[in-house]
Amino acid sequence: MATEKVWFKSTSGPKLAGLIDLPEGDVRGWGVFSHGFTLGKESPAAARICKQLAAEGIGMLRFDNLGLGDSEGDWGNGSFTHKVADTVEATRFMAERGTQAELLVGHSFGGAAVLAAARDAVGVDAVATVGAPFQPAHVEHNYDAVLSRVLEDGEAPWMAGGKSLTLRKAFVDDVRRADLRQKIMQLKKPLLVMHSPTDTTVGIENASDIFNTARHPRSFVALEGSDHLLTKKGQAQRAARIISAWADQYLND
């Protein structure tokens, strides 16, 4: 499957590294994918969902957020607000290159980001979330062990998925301030909420809260048997096929 390496400038300055999974066969449309908390564009959910969508004719941009993967900058200087703004910037980049993204897909923390970014996203007509938390502050459980030190000292080193990162108080404060309720209520775009009933990382009640807060048109699909990271064989591809079928009527082919 063909991919194209791209770079675009983040809203805070450093360049972000992206991959566009180019659509096979007839081009049905284009989209942007936002990855989970510290996961990156090569994480199973990001890579497999985007590749499957591309196989079905929907070209997808997946990119590393600030200081992750191949992107420039320091993750510790980022925040949920930065992630949202850079998701919007990704849609602007796609529009400027002549492949306007009609579809916005987010996994986990990235699902929260696309919900917050959707109203400002350039050209986006439909939004899909996979295993998303209702509120961004849900991620605090990831760094509970260093939280008190961060709040006391202003920052602390933190190991996440084998990566050595710096967690700063500004990030904690920003994520605590973020409230998706109004964003979801005012989305004014078709929304697909996907979640595993047995997700032990982000509980299924988050999907219920997102769905119940959203206005129509809204849809929910249970990803039965899936784990949060969609690591088991075929899970991410199945999610992508569902997204592909649902999004068909919203794509400007």
Short mmCIF file of C-alpha atoms in Angstrom, two decimals:
data_model
loop_
_atom_site.label_atom_id
_atom_site.label_comp_id
_atom_site.label_asym_id
_atom_site.label_seq_id
_atom_site.Cartn_x
_atom_site.Cartn_y
_atom_site.Cartn_z
CA MET A 1 0.00 0.00 0.00
CA ALA A 2 1.35 3.42 -0.98
CA THR A 3 2.08 6.05 1.66
CA GLU A 4 3.38 9.59 1.39
CA LYS A 5 5.57 11.19 4.05
CA VAL A 6 4.55 14.75 4.86
CA TRP A 7 5.46 17.50 7.28
CA PHE A 8 3.39 20.45 8.42
CA LYS A 9 3.95 23.16 10.98
CA SER A 10 2.31 22.80 14.38
CA THR A 11 0.44 25.71 15.90
CA SER A 12 3.31 26.14 18.38
CA GLY A 13 6.05 26.15 15.74
CA PRO A 14 7.80 22.75 15.51
CA LYS A 15 7.11 20.59 12.47
CA LEU A 16 4.87 17.56 12.79
CA ALA A 17 5.57 14.36 10.86
CA GLY A 18 2.74 12.65 9.07
CA LEU A 19 1.96 9.76 6.77
CA ILE A 20 -0.81 9.82 4.22
CA ASP A 21 -2.13 6.37 3.45
CA LEU A 22 -3.07 6.88 -0.19
CA PRO A 23 -6.43 5.54 -1.35
CA GLU A 24 -6.55 2.43 -3.51
CA GLY A 25 -8.80 2.32 -6.56
CA ASP A 26 -11.45 4.99 -6.93
CA VAL A 27 -10.94 7.85 -4.47
CA ARG A 28 -14.00 8.14 -2.23
CA GLY A 29 -12.65 10.86 0.01
CA TRP A 30 -10.00 11.92 2.50
CA GLY A 31 -9.66 12.10 6.25
CA VAL A 32 -7.46 12.93 9.25
CA PHE A 33 -6.74 10.56 12.15
CA SER A 34 -5.84 11.69 15.70
CA HIS A 35 -3.91 9.10 17.75
CA GLY A 36 -4.23 8.20 21.42
CA PHE A 37 -2.53 9.91 24.36
CA THR A 38 1.18 9.17 23.79
CA LEU A 39 0.78 6.55 21.06
CA GLY A 40 1.81 8.12 17.75
CA LYS A 41 0.96 7.54 14.11
CA GLU A 42 2.47 4.02 14.05
CA SER A 43 0.31 2.69 16.89
CA PRO A 44 -1.85 -0.30 15.90
CA ALA A 45 -5.13 1.62 15.99
CA ALA A 46 -3.77 4.53 13.93
CA ALA A 47 -1.87 2.52 11.32
CA ARG A 48 -4.36 -0.30 10.84
CA ILE A 49 -7.50 1.85 10.75
CA CYS A 50 -5.94 4.29 8.28
CA LYS A 51 -4.55 1.55 6.04
CA GLN A 52 -7.91 -0.20 5.93
CA LEU A 53 -9.73 3.04 5.13
CA ALA A 54 -7.20 3.69 2.36
CA ALA A 55 -7.82 0.19 1.00
CA GLU A 56 -11.47 1.19 0.78
CA GLY A 57 -10.74 4.38 -1.13
CA ILE A 58 -10.48 6.89 1.73
CA GLY A 59 -7.04 8.48 1.96
CA MET A 60 -6.00 9.20 5.55
CA LEU A 61 -3.44 11.50 7.17
CA ARG A 62 -2.09 10.22 10.48
CA PHE A 63 0.54 12.27 12.26
CA ASP A 64 2.69 12.32 15.38
CA ASN A 65 1.76 14.97 17.90
CA LEU A 66 4.35 17.33 19.34
CA GLY A 67 7.52 15.55 20.49
CA LEU A 68 6.27 12.05 19.63
CA GLY A 69 7.51 9.67 16.93
CA ASP A 70 9.18 11.61 14.12
CA SER A 71 7.74 15.00 15.05
CA GLU A 72 9.82 17.89 16.31
CA GLY A 73 9.39 19.63 19.65
CA ASP A 74 9.00 18.56 23.27
CA TRP A 75 5.88 16.61 24.24
CA GLY A 76 6.09 18.29 27.64
CA ASN A 77 5.42 21.66 26.03
CA GLY A 78 2.16 20.42 24.57
CA SER A 79 -1.33 20.10 26.01
CA PHE A 80 -4.82 18.94 25.10
CA THR A 81 -5.41 22.43 23.70
CA HIS A 82 -2.31 22.03 21.49
CA LYS A 83 -3.50 18.59 20.32
CA VAL A 84 -6.88 20.01 19.34
CA ALA A 85 -5.33 22.99 17.53
CA ASP A 86 -2.86 20.76 15.66
CA THR A 87 -5.72 18.48 14.60
CA VAL A 88 -7.41 21.52 13.07
CA GLU A 89 -4.07 22.45 11.47
CA ALA A 90 -3.87 18.95 9.94
CA THR A 91 -7.23 19.49 8.23
CA ARG A 92 -6.01 22.86 6.95
CA PHE A 93 -2.89 21.18 5.57
CA MET A 94 -5.00 18.58 3.77
CA ALA A 95 -7.21 21.27 2.24
CA GLU A 96 -4.21 23.28 1.06
CA ARG A 97 -2.71 20.27 -0.71
CA GLY A 98 -5.95 19.70 -2.60
CA THR A 99 -7.14 16.64 -0.65
CA GLN A 100 -9.68 18.23 1.69
CA ALA A 101 -10.54 15.96 4.59
CA GLU A 102 -14.24 15.26 4.95
CA LEU A 103 -13.72 12.69 7.71
CA LEU A 104 -12.19 13.15 11.16
CA VAL A 105 -11.37 9.99 13.15
CA GLY A 106 -9.92 9.85 16.66
CA HIS A 107 -8.87 6.98 18.93
CA SER A 108 -8.93 7.25 22.73
CA PHE A 109 -7.52 10.68 23.79
CA GLY A 110 -7.50 11.48 20.06
CA GLY A 111 -11.24 10.82 20.04
CA ALA A 112 -11.67 13.55 22.62
CA ALA A 113 -9.47 15.80 20.48
CA VAL A 114 -11.53 15.35 17.31
CA LEU A 115 -14.72 16.11 19.22
CA ALA A 116 -13.16 19.37 20.36
CA ALA A 117 -11.63 20.17 16.97
CA ALA A 118 -14.51 19.31 14.67
CA ARG A 119 -16.29 22.68 14.58
CA ASP A 120 -13.08 24.46 13.49
CA ALA A 121 -11.76 21.69 11.24
CA VAL A 122 -11.45 22.69 7.57
CA GLY A 123 -13.86 20.83 5.28
CA VAL A 124 -14.84 18.11 7.76
CA ASP A 125 -18.37 16.76 7.33
CA ALA A 126 -18.35 13.73 9.66
CA VAL A 127 -16.66 12.65 12.90
CA ALA A 128 -15.94 9.16 14.27
CA THR A 129 -14.52 8.27 17.69
CA VAL A 130 -13.08 4.94 18.85
CA GLY A 131 -12.74 4.27 22.58
CA ALA A 132 -12.89 7.97 23.41
CA PRO A 133 -13.25 9.39 26.92
CA PHE A 134 -16.14 11.78 27.58
CA GLN A 135 -13.77 14.17 29.31
CA PRO A 136 -10.04 14.63 28.50
CA ALA A 137 -9.13 14.57 32.22
CA HIS A 138 -9.78 10.82 32.11
CA VAL A 139 -6.11 10.49 31.09
CA GLU A 140 -5.00 11.38 34.64
CA HIS A 141 -5.05 7.71 35.60
CA ASN A 142 -2.04 7.27 33.29
CA TYR A 143 0.18 9.53 35.39
CA ASP A 144 -1.26 9.10 38.90
CA ALA A 145 2.14 7.98 40.21
CA VAL A 146 3.82 11.31 39.40
CA LEU A 147 0.86 13.69 39.70
CA SER A 148 1.57 14.93 43.24
CA ARG A 149 5.19 15.69 42.30
CA VAL A 150 4.08 17.54 39.16
CA LEU A 151 1.64 19.69 41.12
CA GLU A 152 4.27 20.40 43.78
CA ASP A 153 7.36 20.94 41.62
CA GLY A 154 5.78 22.08 38.37
CA GLU A 155 7.02 19.11 36.37
CA ALA A 156 8.33 15.55 36.69
CA PRO A 157 9.91 12.91 34.44
CA TRP A 158 7.45 10.25 33.38
CA MET A 159 7.79 6.95 31.52
CA ALA A 160 4.95 6.23 29.10
CA GLY A 161 4.99 3.21 26.84
CA GLY A 162 8.78 3.04 26.93
CA LYS A 163 9.11 6.76 26.19
CA SER A 164 10.79 9.14 28.62
CA LEU A 165 8.63 12.26 28.78
CA THR A 166 8.30 15.33 30.95
CA LEU A 167 4.87 15.93 32.44
CA ARG A 168 4.28 19.57 33.34
CA LYS A 169 1.69 21.23 35.56
CA ALA A 170 0.51 23.30 32.59
CA PHE A 171 -0.59 20.08 30.86
CA VAL A 172 -2.44 18.85 33.96
CA ASP A 173 -4.18 22.20 34.43
CA ASP A 174 -5.12 22.39 30.75
CA VAL A 175 -6.63 18.92 30.61
CA ARG A 176 -8.58 19.57 33.81
CA ARG A 177 -10.05 22.75 32.31
CA ALA A 178 -11.14 21.03 29.11
CA ASP A 179 -14.88 20.26 28.98
CA LEU A 180 -16.29 18.47 25.95
CA ARG A 181 -19.97 18.70 26.86
CA GLN A 182 -20.68 21.95 24.97
CA LYS A 183 -18.39 20.91 22.11
CA ILE A 184 -20.39 17.70 21.64
CA MET A 185 -23.76 19.42 21.97
CA GLN A 186 -22.76 22.03 19.38
CA LEU A 187 -21.00 19.62 17.01
CA LYS A 188 -23.57 20.00 14.21
CA LYS A 189 -21.92 17.18 12.29
CA PRO A 190 -22.81 13.49 11.96
CA LEU A 191 -21.13 11.51 14.74
CA LEU A 192 -20.22 7.83 14.97
CA VAL A 193 -19.33 6.62 18.47
CA MET A 194 -17.53 3.25 18.60
CA HIS A 195 -16.52 1.53 21.82
CA SER A 196 -15.86 -1.91 23.21
CA PRO A 197 -18.24 -2.95 26.03
CA THR A 198 -15.26 -4.67 27.69
CA ASP A 199 -12.82 -1.75 27.40
CA THR A 200 -11.00 -1.72 30.75
CA THR A 201 -9.00 1.45 30.01
CA VAL A 202 -11.80 3.81 29.00
CA GLY A 203 -15.08 2.37 30.25
CA ILE A 204 -18.15 1.97 28.04
CA GLU A 205 -19.99 4.60 30.10
CA ASN A 206 -17.88 7.19 28.28
CA ALA A 207 -19.48 6.18 24.99
CA SER A 208 -22.93 6.45 26.57
CA ASP A 209 -22.16 9.96 27.83
CA ILE A 210 -20.84 11.10 24.43
CA PHE A 211 -23.78 9.57 22.56
CA ASN A 212 -26.42 10.93 24.95
CA THR A 213 -24.90 14.42 24.84
CA ALA A 214 -24.69 14.52 21.03
CA ARG A 215 -27.51 15.63 18.75
CA HIS A 216 -28.72 13.67 15.74
CA PRO A 217 -27.44 12.43 13.36
CA ARG A 218 -25.55 10.18 15.74
CA SER A 219 -24.76 6.48 15.66
CA PHE A 220 -23.27 3.97 18.08
CA VAL A 221 -21.53 0.69 17.30
CA ALA A 222 -20.28 -1.73 19.94
CA LEU A 223 -16.85 -3.14 19.10
CA GLU A 224 -17.52 -6.43 20.85
CA GLY A 225 -14.44 -8.40 21.85
CA SER A 226 -12.03 -5.54 21.21
CA ASP A 227 -9.44 -4.26 23.67
CA HIS A 228 -8.85 -0.54 24.09
CA LEU A 229 -5.78 -0.40 21.85
CA LEU A 230 -7.34 -2.60 19.13
CA THR A 231 -4.26 -4.81 19.15
CA LYS A 232 -5.88 -8.18 18.48
CA LYS A 233 -5.96 -9.44 14.91
CA GLY A 234 -8.63 -7.82 12.77
CA GLN A 235 -10.06 -5.50 15.42
CA ALA A 236 -8.82 -2.21 13.94
CA GLN A 237 -9.65 -3.32 10.41
CA ARG A 238 -13.22 -4.19 11.46
CA ALA A 239 -13.59 -0.76 13.05
CA ALA A 240 -12.33 0.85 9.84
CA ARG A 241 -14.78 -1.07 7.67
CA ILE A 242 -17.64 0.14 9.87
CA ILE A 243 -16.38 3.73 9.65
CA SER A 244 -16.06 3.39 5.87
CA ALA A 245 -19.65 2.19 5.42
CA TRP A 246 -21.07 4.80 7.81
CA ALA A 247 -19.12 7.69 6.28
CA ASP A 248 -20.04 6.88 2.69
CA GLN A 249 -22.95 9.31 2.48
CA TYR A 250 -20.82 12.15 3.87
CA LEU A 251 -17.89 11.84 1.49
CA ASN A 252 -17.61 14.22 -1.47
CA ASP A 253 -16.58 11.69 -4.09
#
